[in-house]
């Protein structure tokens, strides 16, 4: 992970990110073209305007683009991308900028294409369970548009701000993905602007058309294969009933074992979320849900489906919680109380600011059955580093979000916290898991990619990327650990010209 500590006067350069090969004259010509396409008021070039876009939700990385452009239509996006391609200037798509891995970090001297003006819901077809939206529509706006009879299940905690385009690019998840699946399970079609400006449609209204799964390749590609300008989504009928409880335990181990037993017993909760002591403390300070500060773990379990099934299974879940040591099981009596429980869970990330001036949100995956051991190893690592790590996560999927707390004003603490974050990912990998569950690789985790994938895998990824983007203009410097360019010969290591020029590092 690179951490940009101070922002210099000029453009900030992320080490390892290929930089635009364009002279200022080229950029002035390009900016004039962008203004002609989108209108003067939608092209920002002043530093004070560009600072708004210098990072995404991962604030440790910053970069100032040459221009930020806010197209108002898909055609304008196409023309903007085509103009960048002609000028050979790299571009980065940005939705709401809530990403947590630096995916929407601008390229210095590149163009940032902000899609927040494309927020029309284009079609709702509930008979066929489909909606078609522009990429800037927020996640929660989709459920709002099709509710109450239908809903859109992937529900990142950031859902009131994050965009569907960002969700697609990150293959975002959320609390209800354990039962319902991730974004990739709900995208049936995409209109894409390829990095050379060509517009193509992949998939569409129907599920699973024949041919290679290009839709699957694009979902989760983190803006490296092009820009989505239209998204067809599957929506599903809302469940007949929802029952929610929160159980408190003395230890995370008890809560972890409870999760395993619930799932192994064949219960498929709509959501099963865990918070540890520090997360409970932070969330309660903000949400005031009445959660007991000082308890070791809270398990929020939600069942949904038919009334009869929920009633029967709910009692089973309560018994399992009690058998594993919970002496405090609270059942939401009404929708208001249910919303209070969820408010506490969804506030947990932001609420960490109450107990620590700075923190890294980590995102790793482990096999669910290893939860108790892994949580203990994280505790041990936190003690070894003398730092607080709070845990709040999607327990059913084994998708951990350790929040590594530090005080950036204390010399060396940010670096220690970073190192600890990396060690936590190593623990996830040793347990048979992954370096990211839903927040993506972005710029933050690319150095960890070789821990999961060997050279042949990375070369295969790169060949796919080059098939979409031979010029390497779409979100360069993200996801891939080394500055591989299209046409680079796979095989034994040869120093890349960018490395030789001191412009990029090899990890
Ligand atoms: C408090 C908080 C809670 C969060 N909780 C969750 C959670 O529960 N689950 C989860 O999965 N994530 C979560 N996130 C992370 C984040 O909200 C998601 O990754 C989200 O999908 C990002 O959407 P965005 O619109 O903000 O995208 P951005 O951050 O703007 O961009 C993310 C990536 O998508 C690319 N991109 C954006 N739009 C397009 C497009 N139209 N075409 C092609 N590429 C595009 C960008 O280039 C970038 O690589 C959370 C973040 C915060 C701050």
XYZ file of C-alpha atoms and ligand atoms in Angstrom:
560
model
C 0.000 0.000 0.000
C 1.251 3.476 -0.802
C 0.296 6.293 1.466
C 0.402 9.813 0.152
C 1.178 11.905 3.193
C 1.441 15.449 1.903
C -0.142 16.898 -1.186
C 2.450 18.820 -3.178
C 1.587 21.899 -5.230
C 1.585 20.189 -8.595
C -0.115 17.001 -9.692
C 0.323 14.140 -7.227
C 1.693 10.969 -8.711
C 0.884 7.559 -7.328
C 4.031 5.475 -7.550
C 3.486 2.556 -9.862
C 0.774 4.251 -11.871
C 1.664 4.797 -15.510
C 1.341 8.482 -16.245
C -0.180 10.202 -19.228
C 2.150 10.624 -22.116
C 0.662 13.960 -23.129
C 2.204 17.388 -23.307
C 0.375 20.387 -21.766
C -0.486 21.472 -25.314
C -2.212 18.132 -25.928
C -4.197 18.506 -22.709
C -5.271 22.064 -23.526
C -6.585 20.836 -26.853
C -8.317 17.927 -25.156
C -9.889 20.147 -22.503
C -11.241 22.407 -25.234
C -12.752 19.350 -26.865
C -14.287 18.192 -23.562
C -15.852 21.639 -23.127
C -17.314 21.452 -26.606
C -18.808 18.033 -25.815
C -20.238 18.672 -22.335
C -20.447 22.435 -22.007
C -18.045 24.726 -20.123
C -19.806 24.366 -16.792
C -19.257 20.593 -16.691
C -15.502 20.586 -17.188
C -13.391 21.439 -14.143
C -9.743 22.333 -14.409
C -9.125 24.642 -11.465
C -7.266 23.042 -8.614
C -9.844 24.047 -5.999
C -12.560 22.298 -8.060
C -10.406 19.253 -8.722
C -9.578 18.789 -5.022
C -13.170 17.543 -4.579
C -12.201 14.523 -6.634
C -8.657 13.914 -5.407
C -9.528 10.640 -3.639
C -12.311 8.166 -3.118
C -13.328 6.801 0.312
C -9.741 5.668 0.856
C -8.364 9.047 1.795
C -4.735 7.953 2.097
C -4.221 8.246 -1.666
C -4.681 11.492 -3.523
C -4.047 12.631 -7.070
C -5.170 15.678 -8.995
C -6.350 14.991 -12.558
C -5.814 17.434 -15.396
C -9.577 17.741 -15.750
C -12.769 16.365 -14.269
C -15.644 16.129 -16.703
C -19.280 15.495 -15.835
C -21.103 14.263 -18.950
C -24.879 14.478 -18.895
C -25.678 11.706 -21.389
C -24.294 8.360 -22.546
C -23.454 9.978 -25.888
C -21.348 12.583 -24.111
C -19.539 9.800 -22.209
C -18.821 8.133 -25.546
C -17.475 11.361 -27.045
C -15.363 12.118 -23.964
C -13.795 8.641 -24.009
C -13.199 8.868 -27.762
C -11.496 12.245 -27.305
C -9.235 10.793 -24.581
C -8.421 7.862 -26.870
C -7.487 10.150 -29.756
C -5.248 12.199 -27.456
C -3.911 9.011 -25.805
C -4.764 10.461 -22.382
C -5.734 8.022 -19.629
C -9.113 8.349 -17.956
C -10.755 7.121 -14.762
C -14.506 6.597 -14.328
C -15.951 7.793 -11.060
C -19.397 7.144 -9.587
C -20.015 8.528 -6.108
C -16.405 8.144 -4.982
C -17.340 5.966 -1.995
C -14.964 3.146 -2.982
C -12.560 1.974 -0.311
C -9.635 0.703 -2.382
C -8.640 3.797 -4.363
C -10.371 2.528 -7.521
C -11.590 5.993 -8.532
C -8.303 7.666 -7.650
C -7.586 9.992 -10.590
C -4.527 9.628 -12.773
C -2.426 12.763 -12.555
C -2.552 14.483 -15.967
C -5.462 12.251 -16.903
C -9.199 12.867 -17.172
C -11.688 11.936 -14.480
C -15.099 11.050 -15.924
C -17.676 11.643 -13.202
C -20.940 9.825 -13.878
C -23.086 11.351 -11.153
C -25.272 13.289 -13.624
C -26.391 10.095 -15.331
C -29.068 9.229 -12.798
C -32.184 8.415 -14.768
C -34.166 5.268 -14.228
C -34.823 4.370 -17.855
C -37.272 1.485 -17.593
C -39.112 -0.491 -14.940
C -40.626 -3.808 -15.985
C -41.842 -5.530 -12.843
C -43.681 -8.260 -14.752
C -40.289 -9.454 -15.909
C -38.397 -8.388 -12.800
C -36.120 -5.950 -14.622
C -35.044 -2.327 -14.398
C -32.729 -0.421 -16.663
C -30.819 2.468 -15.120
C -28.073 4.926 -15.878
C -24.850 4.297 -13.936
C -25.127 7.311 -11.613
C -28.379 6.075 -10.023
C -27.749 5.291 -6.360
C -28.115 1.747 -5.087
C -30.979 2.609 -2.738
C -32.837 4.506 -5.482
C -33.304 1.206 -7.344
C -35.146 -0.457 -4.455
C -37.083 2.755 -3.851
C -38.187 2.772 -7.496
C -39.448 -0.816 -7.521
C -40.704 -1.110 -3.936
C -42.499 -2.068 -1.894
C -43.492 -5.102 -3.950
C -39.964 -5.636 -5.317
C -36.423 -4.849 -4.193
C -32.838 -4.881 -5.402
C -30.958 -7.196 -2.996
C -27.245 -6.183 -3.134
C -27.124 -3.574 -0.371
C -23.736 -2.046 0.453
C -23.829 -0.097 3.714
C -23.030 2.929 1.558
C -26.187 2.340 -0.467
C -27.691 5.796 -0.054
C -24.738 7.354 -1.869
C -22.918 4.727 -3.936
C -23.817 4.401 -7.608
C -24.907 1.364 -9.586
C -21.974 1.974 -11.960
C -19.588 1.771 -9.005
C -21.414 -1.327 -7.704
C -21.002 -3.016 -11.080
C -17.321 -2.101 -11.318
C -16.624 -3.390 -7.791
C -19.085 -6.305 -7.843
C -20.348 -4.863 -4.592
C -21.926 -6.875 -1.842
C -23.741 -6.069 1.344
C -25.507 -7.512 4.332
C -28.079 -9.438 2.303
C -25.652 -11.011 -0.167
C -25.232 -14.177 1.885
C -28.689 -15.306 0.842
C -29.221 -13.278 -2.309
C -25.817 -13.064 -3.967
C -23.644 -10.195 -5.139
C -24.058 -7.553 -7.860
C -22.867 -10.020 -10.489
C -25.949 -12.144 -9.819
C -28.228 -9.217 -10.680
C -26.673 -7.571 -13.727
C -28.211 -8.974 -16.908
C -26.901 -6.423 -19.371
C -24.591 -3.464 -19.839
C -24.121 -0.747 -22.385
C -20.422 0.008 -22.416
C -18.177 2.630 -23.857
C -14.980 0.762 -24.662
C -11.691 2.596 -24.071
C -11.442 3.532 -27.758
C -14.892 5.165 -27.675
C -16.814 2.342 -29.316
C -20.232 1.658 -27.771
C -21.226 -1.979 -27.307
C -23.995 -3.813 -25.509
C -23.159 -6.941 -23.548
C -26.118 -9.044 -22.435
C -29.360 -7.180 -22.048
C -32.780 -7.979 -20.750
C -32.472 -11.766 -20.792
C -30.488 -13.958 -18.424
C -27.409 -15.814 -19.596
C -27.193 -15.322 -23.372
C -24.942 -17.751 -25.280
C -21.284 -16.982 -25.914
C -18.408 -16.029 -23.656
C -19.405 -14.401 -20.386
C -18.199 -10.884 -21.171
C -20.740 -9.513 -18.724
C -19.120 -11.552 -15.966
C -15.721 -10.236 -17.037
C -16.860 -6.611 -16.828
C -18.596 -6.902 -13.454
C -15.842 -6.425 -10.886
C -13.325 -5.087 -13.420
C -12.909 -1.842 -11.446
C -13.162 0.568 -14.348
C -10.296 -1.048 -16.277
C -12.326 -2.341 -19.230
C -14.426 0.708 -20.109
C -17.295 2.809 -18.813
C -20.788 1.448 -18.174
C -23.438 3.859 -19.427
C -26.568 1.717 -19.039
C -27.232 -1.170 -16.647
C -30.005 -3.759 -16.808
C -30.706 -5.205 -13.364
C -32.788 -8.052 -12.035
C -35.060 -7.142 -9.137
C -36.935 -9.684 -7.011
C -40.229 -9.772 -5.114
C -39.982 -8.517 -1.544
C -40.295 -11.270 1.045
C -43.648 -11.815 2.720
C -42.136 -11.224 6.124
C -38.867 -10.265 7.793
C -37.834 -11.218 11.336
C -34.736 -9.708 12.920
C -32.893 -10.389 16.155
C -29.669 -9.285 17.716
C -27.878 -11.571 20.175
C -25.077 -10.443 22.470
C -22.184 -12.646 23.587
C -19.163 -12.316 25.860
C -16.724 -13.471 23.172
C -16.476 -13.272 19.393
C -15.571 -16.983 19.441
C -19.091 -17.804 20.725
C -20.671 -15.619 18.058
C -18.480 -17.180 15.356
C -19.461 -20.689 16.403
C -23.102 -19.611 16.401
C -22.787 -18.442 12.793
C -21.323 -21.785 11.725
C -24.029 -23.773 13.446
C -26.862 -21.654 12.064
C -25.625 -22.072 8.513
C -24.588 -25.713 8.799
C -28.055 -26.448 10.207
C -29.519 -25.440 6.858
C -30.893 -22.066 7.867
C -30.226 -19.452 5.182
C -30.626 -16.073 6.873
C -31.264 -13.044 4.699
C -28.402 -11.466 6.634
C -26.059 -12.514 9.406
C -23.757 -9.746 10.592
C -21.271 -9.556 13.428
C -19.786 -6.704 15.432
C -17.142 -7.024 18.136
C -16.822 -5.042 21.356
C -15.124 -1.985 19.844
C -17.540 -1.872 16.933
C -20.516 -2.096 19.314
C -19.101 0.749 21.377
C -18.552 2.988 18.343
C -21.891 2.180 16.702
C -23.884 2.631 19.882
C -22.346 6.062 20.411
C -23.794 7.114 17.061
C -26.922 5.044 16.493
C -28.252 4.864 20.091
C -29.868 1.502 19.401
C -29.586 0.420 23.055
C -26.776 -2.063 22.350
C -24.924 -2.944 25.580
C -21.451 -1.383 25.453
C -18.871 -3.762 26.906
C -20.296 -7.004 25.491
C -17.798 -9.003 23.418
C -19.897 -9.514 20.282
C -23.250 -8.764 18.697
C -24.792 -11.016 16.065
C -27.554 -9.529 13.946
C -29.593 -12.232 12.241
C -32.401 -11.523 9.799
C -34.670 -14.180 8.356
C -36.984 -13.432 5.487
C -39.452 -15.438 3.436
C -42.848 -16.910 4.182
C -44.333 -16.247 7.604
C -44.478 -19.918 8.579
C -40.900 -20.639 7.597
C -39.577 -17.532 9.334
C -41.427 -18.296 12.568
C -40.140 -21.883 12.741
C -36.552 -21.041 11.777
C -36.455 -17.990 14.007
C -36.938 -20.102 17.136
C -34.167 -22.415 15.928
C -31.812 -19.451 15.543
C -32.668 -18.117 18.982
C -31.942 -21.548 20.543
C -28.589 -21.797 18.755
C -27.601 -18.324 19.997
C -28.521 -19.265 23.566
C -26.748 -22.616 23.350
C -23.542 -20.812 22.397
C -23.717 -18.522 25.403
C -25.933 -15.585 24.477
C -27.928 -14.464 27.508
C -29.354 -11.426 25.737
C -31.333 -12.096 22.565
C -33.436 -9.147 21.415
C -36.105 -9.562 18.805
C -37.151 -6.480 16.819
C -40.764 -5.879 17.825
C -41.595 -3.675 14.889
C -40.094 -2.076 11.802
C -38.885 0.899 13.811
C -36.847 -1.305 16.123
C -35.539 -3.352 13.188
C -34.349 -0.139 11.544
C -32.610 0.840 14.806
C -30.702 -2.465 14.839
C -29.653 -1.919 11.234
C -28.745 1.687 11.856
C -26.235 0.519 14.459
C -24.738 -2.031 12.077
C -24.599 0.304 9.085
C -23.200 3.174 11.152
C -20.300 1.090 12.422
C -17.663 2.136 9.840
C -18.300 5.845 10.084
C -18.768 5.663 13.852
C -15.193 4.454 14.353
C -14.239 8.112 14.216
C -15.628 8.294 17.767
C -12.971 5.997 19.159
C -10.033 6.672 16.869
C -8.854 9.706 14.896
C -7.863 7.535 11.905
C -8.523 4.007 10.731
C -8.067 1.736 7.739
C -11.106 -0.304 6.639
C -9.722 -3.679 5.661
C -11.659 -6.185 3.557
C -10.724 -9.858 3.468
C -12.506 -13.160 3.150
C -12.088 -16.392 5.064
C -13.927 -19.704 5.060
C -16.787 -19.154 7.502
C -15.788 -22.086 9.703
C -12.430 -20.450 10.464
C -14.064 -17.322 11.933
C -13.265 -18.022 15.604
C -9.571 -18.813 14.969
C -9.049 -15.947 12.570
C -10.656 -13.427 14.927
C -8.314 -14.614 17.681
C -5.297 -14.238 15.405
C -6.406 -10.706 14.542
C -6.664 -9.947 18.285
C -3.151 -11.312 18.806
C -1.798 -9.201 15.955
C -3.523 -6.098 17.353
C -1.788 -6.703 20.713
C 1.549 -7.312 18.989
C 1.271 -3.955 17.191
C -0.238 -2.140 20.181
C -3.174 -0.965 18.057
C -6.932 -1.344 18.312
C -8.653 -3.435 15.652
C -12.446 -3.376 15.628
C -14.315 -5.991 13.630
C -17.614 -5.563 11.862
C -18.490 -7.903 9.054
C -20.734 -10.024 6.893
C -20.321 -13.176 8.978
C -22.343 -15.497 6.747
C -19.958 -14.917 3.827
C -16.857 -14.904 6.027
C -16.276 -11.381 4.688
C -14.292 -9.569 7.373
C -13.940 -5.818 7.734
C -11.273 -5.272 10.381
C -11.026 -1.557 11.182
C -7.409 -0.865 12.049
C -7.307 2.208 14.309
C -4.391 4.597 14.540
C -3.516 8.161 15.307
C -1.971 9.756 12.252
C -0.434 12.507 14.380
C 1.728 9.968 16.224
C 4.988 9.372 14.398
C 5.095 5.939 12.763
C 1.583 4.827 13.780
C 0.085 5.054 10.284
C 2.891 2.876 8.925
C 2.397 0.332 11.726
C -1.338 0.281 11.049
C -0.683 -0.303 7.356
C 1.675 -3.137 8.098
C -0.849 -4.655 10.478
C -3.548 -4.389 7.773
C -1.297 -6.365 5.433
C -0.614 -9.010 8.087
C -4.373 -9.426 8.556
C -4.738 -10.145 4.846
C -1.953 -12.724 5.145
C -3.951 -14.407 7.908
C -7.006 -14.469 5.610
C -4.942 -16.071 2.835
C -3.420 -18.642 5.199
C -6.951 -19.564 6.290
C -7.802 -20.264 2.632
C -9.480 -16.935 1.919
C -9.004 -13.872 -0.254
C -7.487 -10.374 -0.101
C -10.823 -8.736 -0.883
C -14.463 -9.650 -0.557
C -16.256 -6.649 -1.956
C -14.188 -3.459 -1.829
C -11.972 -4.365 -4.766
C -8.233 -4.248 -5.353
C -7.922 -0.727 -6.702
C -4.585 0.865 -5.996
C -4.527 -0.242 -2.390
C -4.253 -4.008 -2.725
C -2.518 -4.545 -6.011
C 0.731 -5.404 -4.256
C -1.085 -8.306 -2.576
C -2.284 -9.802 -5.872
C 0.813 -11.996 -6.348
C 0.085 -13.604 -2.972
C -3.127 -15.008 -4.475
C -2.231 -15.363 -8.134
C 0.872 -16.629 -9.869
C 2.480 -15.033 -12.914
C 0.444 -17.120 -15.347
C -2.808 -15.979 -13.705
C -1.735 -12.347 -13.795
C -0.739 -12.657 -17.438
C -4.136 -14.142 -18.246
C -5.829 -11.183 -16.488
C -3.655 -8.802 -18.444
C -4.501 -10.434 -21.775
C -8.201 -10.022 -20.989
C -7.621 -6.388 -20.076
C -5.709 -5.791 -23.307
C -8.527 -7.313 -25.350
C -10.764 -4.482 -24.121
C -8.133 -1.779 -23.781
C -5.014 -2.353 -25.899
C -3.813 1.221 -25.318
C -4.037 0.872 -21.515
C -5.996 4.088 -21.036
C -8.824 2.922 -18.750
C -7.942 3.331 -15.081
C -4.247 2.485 -15.460
C -2.202 1.662 -12.390
C -5.081 -0.152 -10.684
C -5.661 -3.821 -9.880
C -2.562 -5.269 -11.552
C 0.519 -5.432 -9.329
C 3.097 -4.617 -11.979
C 3.010 -2.046 -14.747
C 2.173 -4.608 -17.396
C 1.365 -3.050 -20.712
C -0.398 -4.654 -23.633
C 2.099 -6.348 -25.886
C 4.391 -7.066 -22.943
C 5.787 -10.552 -23.365
C 4.621 -12.941 -20.656
C 7.208 -15.219 -19.144
C 10.396 -14.511 -17.238
C 10.801 -11.041 -15.790
C 12.234 -8.350 -18.024
C 12.517 -4.805 -16.809
C 9.713 -2.684 -18.204
C 10.714 0.647 -19.834
C 8.544 2.526 -17.289
C 10.565 0.934 -14.485
C 13.806 1.753 -16.243
C 12.643 5.374 -16.487
C 11.934 5.401 -12.741
C 8.215 6.022 -13.348
C 6.891 2.760 -11.930
C 7.852 0.187 -9.338
C 7.721 -3.551 -9.529
C 6.485 -5.242 -6.341
C -19.296 3.767 4.825
C -19.066 2.831 3.668
C -19.649 1.580 3.685
C -19.446 0.690 2.618
N -20.060 -0.534 2.657
C -19.895 -1.373 1.623
C -20.539 -2.657 1.641
O -21.259 -3.019 2.571
N -20.338 -3.467 0.572
C -19.561 -3.089 -0.488
O -19.411 -3.882 -1.426
N -18.943 -1.895 -0.522
C -19.095 -1.031 0.495
N -18.473 0.194 0.458
C -17.588 0.538 -0.677
C -18.245 1.327 -1.843
O -19.386 2.037 -1.414
C -18.584 0.396 -3.006
O -17.390 -0.126 -3.560
C -19.385 1.081 -4.133
O -19.777 0.143 -5.098
C -18.622 2.191 -4.832
O -19.550 2.896 -5.643
P -19.234 4.380 -6.102
O -20.334 4.846 -6.960
O -18.925 5.214 -4.929
O -17.939 4.110 -6.987
P -16.554 4.887 -7.030
O -15.884 4.839 -5.716
O -16.751 6.208 -7.650
O -15.761 3.946 -8.058
C -15.453 2.630 -7.729
C -14.848 1.932 -8.942
O -15.824 1.827 -9.941
C -15.366 2.392 -11.159
N -16.557 2.952 -11.802
C -17.450 3.809 -11.263
N -18.451 4.018 -12.115
C -18.185 3.293 -13.230
C -18.840 3.100 -14.469
N -20.000 3.686 -14.758
N -18.271 2.283 -15.369
C -17.092 1.655 -15.133
N -16.437 1.807 -13.973
C -16.979 2.610 -13.032
C -14.308 3.387 -10.750
O -13.371 3.603 -11.778
C -13.685 2.680 -9.565
O -12.728 1.744 -10.004
C -18.645 1.091 1.521
C -18.074 2.368 1.497
C -18.278 3.224 2.553
C -17.642 4.589 2.492
